[in-house]
Short mmCIF file of C-alpha atoms and ligand atoms in Angstrom, two decimals:
data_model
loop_
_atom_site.label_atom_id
_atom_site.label_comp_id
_atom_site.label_asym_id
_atom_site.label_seq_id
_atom_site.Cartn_x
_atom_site.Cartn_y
_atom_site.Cartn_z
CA UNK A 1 -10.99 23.27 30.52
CA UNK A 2 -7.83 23.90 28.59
CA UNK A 3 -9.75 24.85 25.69
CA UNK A 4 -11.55 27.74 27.73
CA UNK A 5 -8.35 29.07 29.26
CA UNK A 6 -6.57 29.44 25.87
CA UNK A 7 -9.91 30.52 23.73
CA UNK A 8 -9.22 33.91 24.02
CA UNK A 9 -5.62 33.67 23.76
CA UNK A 10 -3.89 34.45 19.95
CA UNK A 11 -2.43 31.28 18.13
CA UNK A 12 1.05 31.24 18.93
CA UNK A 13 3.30 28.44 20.35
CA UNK A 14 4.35 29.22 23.85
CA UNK A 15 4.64 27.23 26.56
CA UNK A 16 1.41 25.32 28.00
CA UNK A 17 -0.38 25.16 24.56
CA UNK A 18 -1.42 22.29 22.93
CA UNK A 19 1.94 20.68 22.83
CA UNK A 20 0.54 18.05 20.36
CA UNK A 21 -0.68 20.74 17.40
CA UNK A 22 3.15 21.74 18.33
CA UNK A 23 4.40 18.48 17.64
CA UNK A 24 2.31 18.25 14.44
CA UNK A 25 3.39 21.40 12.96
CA UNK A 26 7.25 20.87 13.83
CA UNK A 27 6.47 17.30 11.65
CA UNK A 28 4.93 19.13 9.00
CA UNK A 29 7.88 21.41 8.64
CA UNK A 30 10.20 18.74 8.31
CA UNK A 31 7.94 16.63 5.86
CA UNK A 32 7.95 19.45 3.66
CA UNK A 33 11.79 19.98 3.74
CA UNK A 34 11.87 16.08 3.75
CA UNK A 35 10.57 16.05 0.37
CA UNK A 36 12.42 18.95 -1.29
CA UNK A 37 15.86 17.36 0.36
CA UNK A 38 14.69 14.07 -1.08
CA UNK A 39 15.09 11.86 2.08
CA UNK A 40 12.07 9.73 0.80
CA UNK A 41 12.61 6.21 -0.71
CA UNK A 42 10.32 3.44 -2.38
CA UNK A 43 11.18 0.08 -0.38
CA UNK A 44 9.65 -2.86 -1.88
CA UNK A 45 8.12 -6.10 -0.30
CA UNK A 46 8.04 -9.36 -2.94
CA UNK A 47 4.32 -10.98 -3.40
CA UNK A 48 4.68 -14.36 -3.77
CA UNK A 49 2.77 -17.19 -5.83
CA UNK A 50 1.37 -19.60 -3.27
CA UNK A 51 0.79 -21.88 -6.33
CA UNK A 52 3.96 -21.54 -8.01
CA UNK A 53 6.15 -19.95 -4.77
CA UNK A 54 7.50 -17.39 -7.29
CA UNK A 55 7.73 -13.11 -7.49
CA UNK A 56 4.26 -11.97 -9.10
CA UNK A 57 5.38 -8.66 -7.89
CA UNK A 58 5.88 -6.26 -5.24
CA UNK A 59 4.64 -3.52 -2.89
CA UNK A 60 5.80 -0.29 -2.92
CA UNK A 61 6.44 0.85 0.82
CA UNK A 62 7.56 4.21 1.34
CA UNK A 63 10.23 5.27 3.78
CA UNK A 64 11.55 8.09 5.33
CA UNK A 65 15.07 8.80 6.64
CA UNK A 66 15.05 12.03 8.14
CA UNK A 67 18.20 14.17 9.12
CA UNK A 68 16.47 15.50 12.06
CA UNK A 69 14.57 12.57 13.17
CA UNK A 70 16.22 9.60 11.95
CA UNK A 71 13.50 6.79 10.25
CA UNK A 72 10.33 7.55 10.79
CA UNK A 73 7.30 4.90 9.42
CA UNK A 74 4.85 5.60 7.28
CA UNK A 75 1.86 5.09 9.93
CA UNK A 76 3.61 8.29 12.00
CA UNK A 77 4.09 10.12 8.29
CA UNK A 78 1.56 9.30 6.25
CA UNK A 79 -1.53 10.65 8.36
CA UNK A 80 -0.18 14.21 8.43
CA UNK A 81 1.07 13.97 4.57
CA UNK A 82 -2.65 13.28 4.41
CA UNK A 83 -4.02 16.21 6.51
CA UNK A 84 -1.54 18.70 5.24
CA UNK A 85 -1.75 18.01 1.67
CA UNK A 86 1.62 17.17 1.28
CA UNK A 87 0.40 13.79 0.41
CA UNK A 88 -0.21 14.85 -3.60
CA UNK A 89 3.39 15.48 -4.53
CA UNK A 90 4.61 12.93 -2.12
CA UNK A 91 2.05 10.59 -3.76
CA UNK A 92 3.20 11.48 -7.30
CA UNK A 93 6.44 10.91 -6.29
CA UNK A 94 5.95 7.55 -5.34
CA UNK A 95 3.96 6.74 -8.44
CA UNK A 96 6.43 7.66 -10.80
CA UNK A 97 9.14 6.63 -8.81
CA UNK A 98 7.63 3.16 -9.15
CA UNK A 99 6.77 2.76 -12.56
CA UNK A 100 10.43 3.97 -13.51
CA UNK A 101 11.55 0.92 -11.26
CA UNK A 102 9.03 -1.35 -12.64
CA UNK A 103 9.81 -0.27 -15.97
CA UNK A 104 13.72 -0.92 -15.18
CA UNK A 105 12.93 -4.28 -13.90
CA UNK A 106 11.01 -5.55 -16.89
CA UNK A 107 14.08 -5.04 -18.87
CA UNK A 108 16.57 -6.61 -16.74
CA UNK A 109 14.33 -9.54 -16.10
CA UNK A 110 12.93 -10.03 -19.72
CA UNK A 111 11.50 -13.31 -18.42
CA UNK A 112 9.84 -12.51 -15.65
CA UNK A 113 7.17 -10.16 -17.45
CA UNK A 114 4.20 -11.11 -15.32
CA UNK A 115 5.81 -8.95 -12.41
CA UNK A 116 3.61 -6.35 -11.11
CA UNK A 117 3.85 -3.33 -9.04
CA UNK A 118 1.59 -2.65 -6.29
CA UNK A 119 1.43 1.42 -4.81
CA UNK A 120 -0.86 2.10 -2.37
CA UNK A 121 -3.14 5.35 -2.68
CA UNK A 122 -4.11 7.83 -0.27
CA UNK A 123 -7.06 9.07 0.92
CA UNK A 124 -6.41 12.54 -0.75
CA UNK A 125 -4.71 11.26 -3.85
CA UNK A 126 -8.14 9.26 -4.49
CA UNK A 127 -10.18 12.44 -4.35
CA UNK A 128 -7.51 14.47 -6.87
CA UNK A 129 -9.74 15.41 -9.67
CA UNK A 130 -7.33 14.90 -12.34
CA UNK A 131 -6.02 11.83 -10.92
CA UNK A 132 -6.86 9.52 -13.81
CA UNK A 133 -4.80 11.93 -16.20
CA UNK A 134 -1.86 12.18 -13.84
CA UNK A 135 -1.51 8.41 -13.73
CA UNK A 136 -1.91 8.31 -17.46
CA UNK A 137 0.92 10.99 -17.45
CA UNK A 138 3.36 9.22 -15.34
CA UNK A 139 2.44 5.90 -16.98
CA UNK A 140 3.54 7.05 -20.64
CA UNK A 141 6.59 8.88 -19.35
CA UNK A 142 7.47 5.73 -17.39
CA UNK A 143 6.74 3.72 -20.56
CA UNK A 144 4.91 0.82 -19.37
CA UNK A 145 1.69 -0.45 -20.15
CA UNK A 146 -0.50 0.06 -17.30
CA UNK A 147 -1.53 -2.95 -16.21
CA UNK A 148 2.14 -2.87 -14.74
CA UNK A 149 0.59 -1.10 -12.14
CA UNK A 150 -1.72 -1.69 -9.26
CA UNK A 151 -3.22 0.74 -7.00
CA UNK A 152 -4.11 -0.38 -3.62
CA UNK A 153 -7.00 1.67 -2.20
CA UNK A 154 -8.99 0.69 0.89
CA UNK A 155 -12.86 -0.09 1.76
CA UNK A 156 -13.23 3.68 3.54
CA UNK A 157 -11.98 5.54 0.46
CA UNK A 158 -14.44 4.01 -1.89
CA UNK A 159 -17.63 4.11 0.59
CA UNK A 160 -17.21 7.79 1.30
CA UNK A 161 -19.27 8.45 -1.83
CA UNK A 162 -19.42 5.49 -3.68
CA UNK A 163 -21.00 6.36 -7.26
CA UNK A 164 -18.28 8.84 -7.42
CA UNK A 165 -15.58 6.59 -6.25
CA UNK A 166 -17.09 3.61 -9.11
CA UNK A 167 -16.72 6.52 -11.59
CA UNK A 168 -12.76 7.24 -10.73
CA UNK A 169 -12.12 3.59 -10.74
CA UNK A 170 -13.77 2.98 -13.96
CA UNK A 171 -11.66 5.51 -15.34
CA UNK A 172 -8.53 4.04 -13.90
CA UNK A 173 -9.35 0.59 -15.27
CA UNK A 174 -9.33 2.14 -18.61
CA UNK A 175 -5.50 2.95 -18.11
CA UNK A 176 -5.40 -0.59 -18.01
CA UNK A 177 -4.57 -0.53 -14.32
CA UNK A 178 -5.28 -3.14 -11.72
CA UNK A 179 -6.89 -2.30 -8.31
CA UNK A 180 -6.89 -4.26 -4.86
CA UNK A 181 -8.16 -3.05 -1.88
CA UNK A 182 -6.10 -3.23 0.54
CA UNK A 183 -7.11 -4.30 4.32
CA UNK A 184 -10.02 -6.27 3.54
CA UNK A 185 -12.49 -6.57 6.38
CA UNK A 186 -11.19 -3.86 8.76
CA UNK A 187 -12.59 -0.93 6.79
CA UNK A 188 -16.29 0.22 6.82
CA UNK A 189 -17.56 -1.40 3.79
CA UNK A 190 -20.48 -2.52 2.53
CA UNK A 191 -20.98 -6.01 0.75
CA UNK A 192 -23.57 -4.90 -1.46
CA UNK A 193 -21.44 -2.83 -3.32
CA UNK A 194 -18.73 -4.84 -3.23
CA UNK A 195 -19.70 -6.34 -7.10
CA UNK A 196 -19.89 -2.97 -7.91
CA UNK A 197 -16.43 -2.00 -7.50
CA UNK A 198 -14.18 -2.90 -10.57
CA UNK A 199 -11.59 -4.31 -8.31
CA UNK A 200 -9.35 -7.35 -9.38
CA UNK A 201 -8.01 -8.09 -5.95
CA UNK A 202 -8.77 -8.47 -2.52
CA UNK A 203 -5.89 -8.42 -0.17
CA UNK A 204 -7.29 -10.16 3.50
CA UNK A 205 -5.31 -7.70 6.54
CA UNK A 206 -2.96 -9.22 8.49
CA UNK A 207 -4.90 -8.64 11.56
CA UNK A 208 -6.40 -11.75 10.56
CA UNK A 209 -3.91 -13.92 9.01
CA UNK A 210 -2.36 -13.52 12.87
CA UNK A 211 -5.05 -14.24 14.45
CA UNK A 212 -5.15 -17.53 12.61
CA UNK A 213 -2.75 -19.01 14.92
CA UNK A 214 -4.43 -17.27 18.19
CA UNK A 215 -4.13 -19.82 21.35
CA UNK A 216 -7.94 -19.44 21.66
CA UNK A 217 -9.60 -18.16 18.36
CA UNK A 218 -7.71 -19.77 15.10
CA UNK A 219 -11.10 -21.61 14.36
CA UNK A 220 -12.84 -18.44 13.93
CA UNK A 221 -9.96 -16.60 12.68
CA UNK A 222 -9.52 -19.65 9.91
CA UNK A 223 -13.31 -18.92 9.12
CA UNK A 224 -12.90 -15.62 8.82
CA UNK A 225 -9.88 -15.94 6.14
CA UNK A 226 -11.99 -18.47 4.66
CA UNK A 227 -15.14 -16.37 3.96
CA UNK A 228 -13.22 -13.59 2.58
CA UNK A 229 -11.16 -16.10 -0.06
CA UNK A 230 -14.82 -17.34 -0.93
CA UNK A 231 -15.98 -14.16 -1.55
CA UNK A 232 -13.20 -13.09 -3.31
CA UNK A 233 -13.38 -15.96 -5.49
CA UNK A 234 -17.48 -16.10 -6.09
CA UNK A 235 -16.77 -12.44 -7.15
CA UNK A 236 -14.23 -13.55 -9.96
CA UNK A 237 -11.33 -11.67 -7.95
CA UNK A 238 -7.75 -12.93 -6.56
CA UNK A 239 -6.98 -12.97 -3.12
CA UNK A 240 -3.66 -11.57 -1.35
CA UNK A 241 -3.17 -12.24 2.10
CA UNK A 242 -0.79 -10.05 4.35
CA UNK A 243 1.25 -10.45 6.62
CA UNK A 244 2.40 -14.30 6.51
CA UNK A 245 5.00 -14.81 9.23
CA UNK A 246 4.57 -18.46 9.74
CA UNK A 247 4.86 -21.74 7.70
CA UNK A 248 1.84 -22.76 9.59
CA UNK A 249 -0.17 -19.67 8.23
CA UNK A 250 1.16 -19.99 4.55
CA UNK A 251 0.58 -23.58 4.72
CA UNK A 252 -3.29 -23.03 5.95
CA UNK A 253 -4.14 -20.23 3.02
CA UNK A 254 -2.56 -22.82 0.54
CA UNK A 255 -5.11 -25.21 1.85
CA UNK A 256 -7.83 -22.13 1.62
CA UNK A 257 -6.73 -21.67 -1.96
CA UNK A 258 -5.54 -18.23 -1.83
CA UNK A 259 -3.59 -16.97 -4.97
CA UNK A 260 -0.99 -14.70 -3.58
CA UNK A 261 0.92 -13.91 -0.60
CA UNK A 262 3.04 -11.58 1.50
CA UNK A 263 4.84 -11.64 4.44
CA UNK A 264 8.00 -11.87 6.37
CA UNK A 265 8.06 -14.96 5.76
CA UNK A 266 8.78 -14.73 2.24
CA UNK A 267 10.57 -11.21 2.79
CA UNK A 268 10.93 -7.95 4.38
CA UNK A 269 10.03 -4.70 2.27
CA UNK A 270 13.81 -4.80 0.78
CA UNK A 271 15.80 -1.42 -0.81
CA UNK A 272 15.45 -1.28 -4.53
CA UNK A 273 19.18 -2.95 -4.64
CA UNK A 274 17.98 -6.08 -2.46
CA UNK A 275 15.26 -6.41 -4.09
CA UNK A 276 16.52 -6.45 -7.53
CA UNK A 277 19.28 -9.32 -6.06
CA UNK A 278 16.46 -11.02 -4.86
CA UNK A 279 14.91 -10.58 -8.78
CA UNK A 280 18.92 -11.69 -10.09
CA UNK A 281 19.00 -14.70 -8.02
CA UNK A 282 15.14 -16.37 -8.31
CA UNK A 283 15.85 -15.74 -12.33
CA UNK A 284 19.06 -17.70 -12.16
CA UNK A 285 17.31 -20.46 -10.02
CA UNK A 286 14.14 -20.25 -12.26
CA UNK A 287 15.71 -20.09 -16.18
CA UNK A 288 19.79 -20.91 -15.45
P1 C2E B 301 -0.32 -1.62 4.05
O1 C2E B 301 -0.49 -1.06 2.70
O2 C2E B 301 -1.36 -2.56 4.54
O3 C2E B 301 1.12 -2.31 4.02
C1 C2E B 301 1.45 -3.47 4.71
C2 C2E B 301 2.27 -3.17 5.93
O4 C2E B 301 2.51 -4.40 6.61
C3 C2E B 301 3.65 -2.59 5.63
O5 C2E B 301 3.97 -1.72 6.71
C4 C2E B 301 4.54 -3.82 5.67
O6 C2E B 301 5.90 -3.54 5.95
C5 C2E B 301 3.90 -4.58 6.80
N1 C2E B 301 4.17 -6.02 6.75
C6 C2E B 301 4.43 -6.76 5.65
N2 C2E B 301 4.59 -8.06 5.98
C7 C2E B 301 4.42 -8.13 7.32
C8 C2E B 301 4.48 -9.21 8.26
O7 C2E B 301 4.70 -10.37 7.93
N3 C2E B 301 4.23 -8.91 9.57
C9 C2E B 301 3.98 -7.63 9.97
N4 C2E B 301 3.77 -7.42 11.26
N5 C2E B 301 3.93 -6.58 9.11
C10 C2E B 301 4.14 -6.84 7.80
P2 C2E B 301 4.55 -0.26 6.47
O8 C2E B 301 5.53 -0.26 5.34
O9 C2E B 301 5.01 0.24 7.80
O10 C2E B 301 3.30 0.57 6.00
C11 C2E B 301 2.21 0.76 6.83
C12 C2E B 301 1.06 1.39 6.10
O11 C2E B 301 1.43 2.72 5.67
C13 C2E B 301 0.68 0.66 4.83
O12 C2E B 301 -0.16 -0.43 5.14
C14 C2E B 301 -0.01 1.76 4.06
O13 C2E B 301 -1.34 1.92 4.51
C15 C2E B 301 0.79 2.98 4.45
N6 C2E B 301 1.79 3.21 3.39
C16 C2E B 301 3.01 2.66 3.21
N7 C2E B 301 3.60 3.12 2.10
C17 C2E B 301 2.72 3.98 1.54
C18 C2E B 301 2.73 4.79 0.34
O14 C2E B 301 3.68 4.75 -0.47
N8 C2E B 301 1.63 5.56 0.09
C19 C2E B 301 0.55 5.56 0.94
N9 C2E B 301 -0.50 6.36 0.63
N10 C2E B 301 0.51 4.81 2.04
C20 C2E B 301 1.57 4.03 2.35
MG1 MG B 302 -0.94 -1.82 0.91
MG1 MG B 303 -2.40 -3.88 3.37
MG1 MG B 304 -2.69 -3.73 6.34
#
């Protein structure tokens, strides 16, 4: 009804409209000063060995401290970045900002060289056309090699057209790069593609690796986690899980034999400067 009241009204903002396009474009505003005023910052959240309990790398998380609003997460941010379109300099900024700390990492901690960094992609980022050369751009001016880097790209963004998609990730692959998707089993996806998909990682959502421990459902939630480890595994890939909180969890995808995983458990997305302390002090404990 409140769409034929308005239809023949003009598009302005008074009172009674659609106080949530409103909201939206008020967001949008600030996003966009947000960016030039650079109030946008990379935290990072270890991944840890389950075989050898050390830092194989992290994940970039991005934050944002607005003036007007005060922190806002990513889940409130992200979807209009997406939408607007604000997402493909945001998104370039997180890229580059990443490999630079990557980059800065590797030669403070000489001996860790295995460490990786993980940025997740958006939706719109995936479907940039010159995507493949902007990565390549930022990965030479970073100067790192780029199988430094690992894009994290979920089931949805590959299956909306998939030959194209296997095409962009092809190209991607030969930067060298490394590729997980990201939310495993809560995405539309298809398993016959799945092989398809030059993907090294699978990383299982934490929607399940909770459920694990659910009063009435950890059997089926254990199977679950299971069958996607197998299936990582019988398609040659490593498996991440997500979202580790317990002992009891960690202890249970050790048992599962999954490679990798993340959590508060382990840690908290930390600021670049804890996270580089956390770097200092596992290299002391690690090499003396
Ligand atoms: P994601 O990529 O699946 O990231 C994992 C989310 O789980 C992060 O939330 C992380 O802080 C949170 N997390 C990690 N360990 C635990 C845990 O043990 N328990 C619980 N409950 N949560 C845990 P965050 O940082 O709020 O990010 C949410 C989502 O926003 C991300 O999900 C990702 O889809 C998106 N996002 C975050 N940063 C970026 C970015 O730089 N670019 C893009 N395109 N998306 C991003
Ligand atoms: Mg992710
Ligand atoms: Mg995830
Ligand atoms: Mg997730």
């Amino acid at each position: 009804r409140a769409k034929e009241l308005n239809s023949s009204r003009p598009q302005i903002f008074e009172p009674g409209m659609d106080t949530q396009a409103i909201q939206r474009w008020h967001l949008e505003t600030d996003l966009r000063l947000g960016l030039q005023q650079k109030e946008f910052q990379l935290y990072y959240q270890p991944i840890i060995s389950l075989k050898t309990g050390r830092i194989a790398g992290f994940e970039a998380l991005v934050r944002w401290n607005s003036k007007t609003r005060g922190f806002v997460s990513p889940g409130a941010f992200i979807p209009v970045a997406e939408e607007t379109g604000l997402i493909v300099r945001l998104g370039e900024w997180i890229l580059t900002e990443a490999c630079r700390q990557i980059r800065e990492w590797h030669e403070r901690f000489p001996r860790n060289p295995a460490l990786i960094m993980s940025v997740n992609l958006s939706g719109r980022q995936f479907s940039e056309p010159n995507l493949v050369k902007q990565i390549k751009t930022i990965l030479d001016s970073a100067g790192i090699e780029g199988d430094r880097l690992k894009l994290e790209i979920t089931e949805s963004m590959m299956m909306n057209n998939v030959e194209e998609a296997i095409t962009l990730l092809n190209g991607l692959k030969e930067l060298g790069l490394r590729l997980s998707i990201d939310d495993f089993g809560t995405g539309y996806s298809s398993l016959s593609y799945l092989h398809r998909f030059p993907v090294d990682t699978l990383k299982v959502d934490k929607s399940f690796v909770e459920r694990m421990e659910d009063v009435k459902d950890s059997d089926k939630y254990i199977s679950i986690v299971q069958t996607i480890i197998s299936l990582g595994h019988n398609l040659n890939l490593d498996v991440i899980a997500e979202g580790i909180e317990t002992e009891g969890q960690m202890k249970v995808l050790e048992f599962l034999d999954c490679e990798y995983g993340q959590g508060y458990l382990f840690s908290r997305p930390l600021s670049s400067e804890n996270a580089e302390a956390l770097l200092a002090k596992e290299n002391y404990l690690n090499y003396g």
